[in-house]
């Protein structure tokens, strides 16, 4: 398997008071196309920090993080933005939908940044909304949707540009069990159909049931890296 | 285009806060345009009136004449240069001869300026036709202010004393042939207008003048034989000076109004940047650079002013049009300040003035929006995504 994400000796520290807090310490990891992997660990274990570095929202203090051939930390703000816009989709715990936009416009936004033509855009948006079962809500605003629906819009927004990687930070934390399973099934389906690599930062048992690979983090270090041969929910 | 669309969408989604800012800005804009219109109208009216009643299209003045120094009048008269005689003959120029004199209304002594003017002139609005002789009495015309000061009215007779060319005093009774109404005080208070032919006869200063007033048709625009050409810029300098002083006042008023309006925009921008941390982080996560997000917020702030201009156009245009029709009544005291003014000031709206107001509002909004928005470019996006203020 050719890795699309390659992390070597990654260290990330944050200034705290007069000293530094080490969020990631000598992390080594390789992730390939089509993986459905979870970064699992307690709060403060460094999973979100690792996710942010992979998403080029943050940079390593030491070591190297290479994503789709780009060395994070050496990218300019423009290159970093282009990488996020074209190849990385984000799903957040609190959905982070743009409040004044409709469902359609929220999903459309990354495509507008890519300057895609209106026809191609519309087709892609409707397809993405179809994946998450929200074609009937395209004119609704986030305030008119339930939490589960909002997260499905976020999935559609992350997937509409057909990224190579989707980063999901605690995507089910604000959802009830039924909605959690619902969105995880959707993501799993997209992972299999489109071979998109999904990386989760989670400590939710419900999410772990769907993961094909689990990377356990503890105090900023990789404690275990396990492949799950038969995830419990693969329907 | 995307930024503009997003900016408008965001501020329209801002609801009441947006409309409050837009309303305050549009109010400021309309006040600016109206005030500038009044100033321009005031200036134009004053210039027009002064030209109609006093300066004509320019003057050729005797070398000794200084309009700010009455003592020069004694020597400031002479026969106009030969090269100007053609214009005097075809009446595209008219001579004015000024003397110091005195009148004795009801036995009181009162100094005046006696101004000789051709009864047949048609350059100035003065009703000089009334100076034509109907009998042996010498007719004079005076303005309403002079009539009030001397307690004279049409038909009254009054003793006039003057000095002739040799400096010898002479006196004669004159009759008030007409009392004219003008807002140009400088042709009214303390003055009497007399037929220049009578003045020649009274003083022996045949064909002399203190200055010559030219009409639009007269081509003279330079000094001739030491007689100095005074253009309208010189002759209307007092009005321009007053306009400049008014502009300073108006600038202060605008500055205060704009400061209030822009403070609202600044406040909204600051609040937006604190409240919309997650949104800022999301834009970056979706592929915008922090600088571009900063540009988006700047554009949002600037869009308030663009919306304000549109709103001002909707409610301000009919209002300003109505104002231009009705004008603003001017108190008499303004005319007593020495400026030629009509009863009402009609605002004059110039495209350049409106465009300047628009540019000032839009540019200042952009600057005031950029100041808080530039913080975005320095923000920690990871914190922003979590909604943490950093």
PDB file of C-alpha atoms in Angstrom, chain B residues 266-280 293-294 297-298 300 368-376 379 384 387-390:
ATOM      1  CA  UNK B 266     -16.136  49.165  13.894  1.00  0.00           C
ATOM      2  CA  UNK B 267     -18.060  47.862  16.878  1.00  0.00           C
ATOM      3  CA  UNK B 268     -19.917  45.370  14.685  1.00  0.00           C
ATOM      4  CA  UNK B 269     -16.687  44.221  13.090  1.00  0.00           C
ATOM      5  CA  UNK B 270     -14.974  43.720  16.430  1.00  0.00           C
ATOM      6  CA  UNK B 271     -17.960  41.830  17.760  1.00  0.00           C
ATOM      7  CA  UNK B 272     -18.156  39.766  14.572  1.00  0.00           C
ATOM      8  CA  UNK B 273     -14.552  38.696  14.852  1.00  0.00           C
ATOM      9  CA  UNK B 274     -15.051  37.597  18.439  1.00  0.00           C
ATOM     10  CA  UNK B 275     -18.406  35.939  17.871  1.00  0.00           C
ATOM     11  CA  UNK B 276     -17.611  34.301  14.555  1.00  0.00           C
ATOM     12  CA  UNK B 277     -14.425  32.508  15.510  1.00  0.00           C
ATOM     13  CA  UNK B 278     -15.779  29.126  14.409  1.00  0.00           C
ATOM     14  CA  UNK B 279     -16.897  30.573  11.118  1.00  0.00           C
ATOM     15  CA  UNK B 280     -13.439  32.063  10.549  1.00  0.00           C
ATOM     16  CA  UNK B 293     -10.836  35.617   5.336  1.00  0.00           C
ATOM     17  CA  UNK B 294      -9.468  38.898   6.627  1.00  0.00           C
ATOM     18  CA  UNK B 297     -14.448  40.600   6.823  1.00  0.00           C
ATOM     19  CA  UNK B 298     -13.041  43.880   5.492  1.00  0.00           C
ATOM     20  CA  UNK B 300     -18.272  42.895   4.865  1.00  0.00           C
ATOM     21  CA  UNK B 368     -12.341  50.943   9.801  1.00  0.00           C
ATOM     22  CA  UNK B 369     -13.296  47.371   8.845  1.00  0.00           C
ATOM     23  CA  UNK B 370      -9.760  46.376   8.005  1.00  0.00           C
ATOM     24  CA  UNK B 371      -8.382  47.429  11.392  1.00  0.00           C
ATOM     25  CA  UNK B 372     -10.092  44.657  13.385  1.00  0.00           C
ATOM     26  CA  UNK B 373     -10.148  42.207  10.439  1.00  0.00           C
ATOM     27  CA  UNK B 374      -6.386  42.146  10.065  1.00  0.00           C
ATOM     28  CA  UNK B 375      -6.251  40.241  13.384  1.00  0.00           C
ATOM     29  CA  UNK B 376      -7.723  37.251  11.568  1.00  0.00           C
ATOM     30  CA  UNK B 379      -5.106  34.047  14.491  1.00  0.00           C
ATOM     31  CA  UNK B 384     -10.754  29.584  16.079  1.00  0.00           C
ATOM     32  CA  UNK B 387     -14.654  28.938  18.957  1.00  0.00           C
ATOM     33  CA  UNK B 388     -11.927  29.979  21.344  1.00  0.00           C
ATOM     34  CA  UNK B 389     -10.988  33.647  21.243  1.00  0.00           C
ATOM     35  CA  UNK B 390      -7.296  34.037  20.625  1.00  0.00           C
TER      36      UNK B 390
END
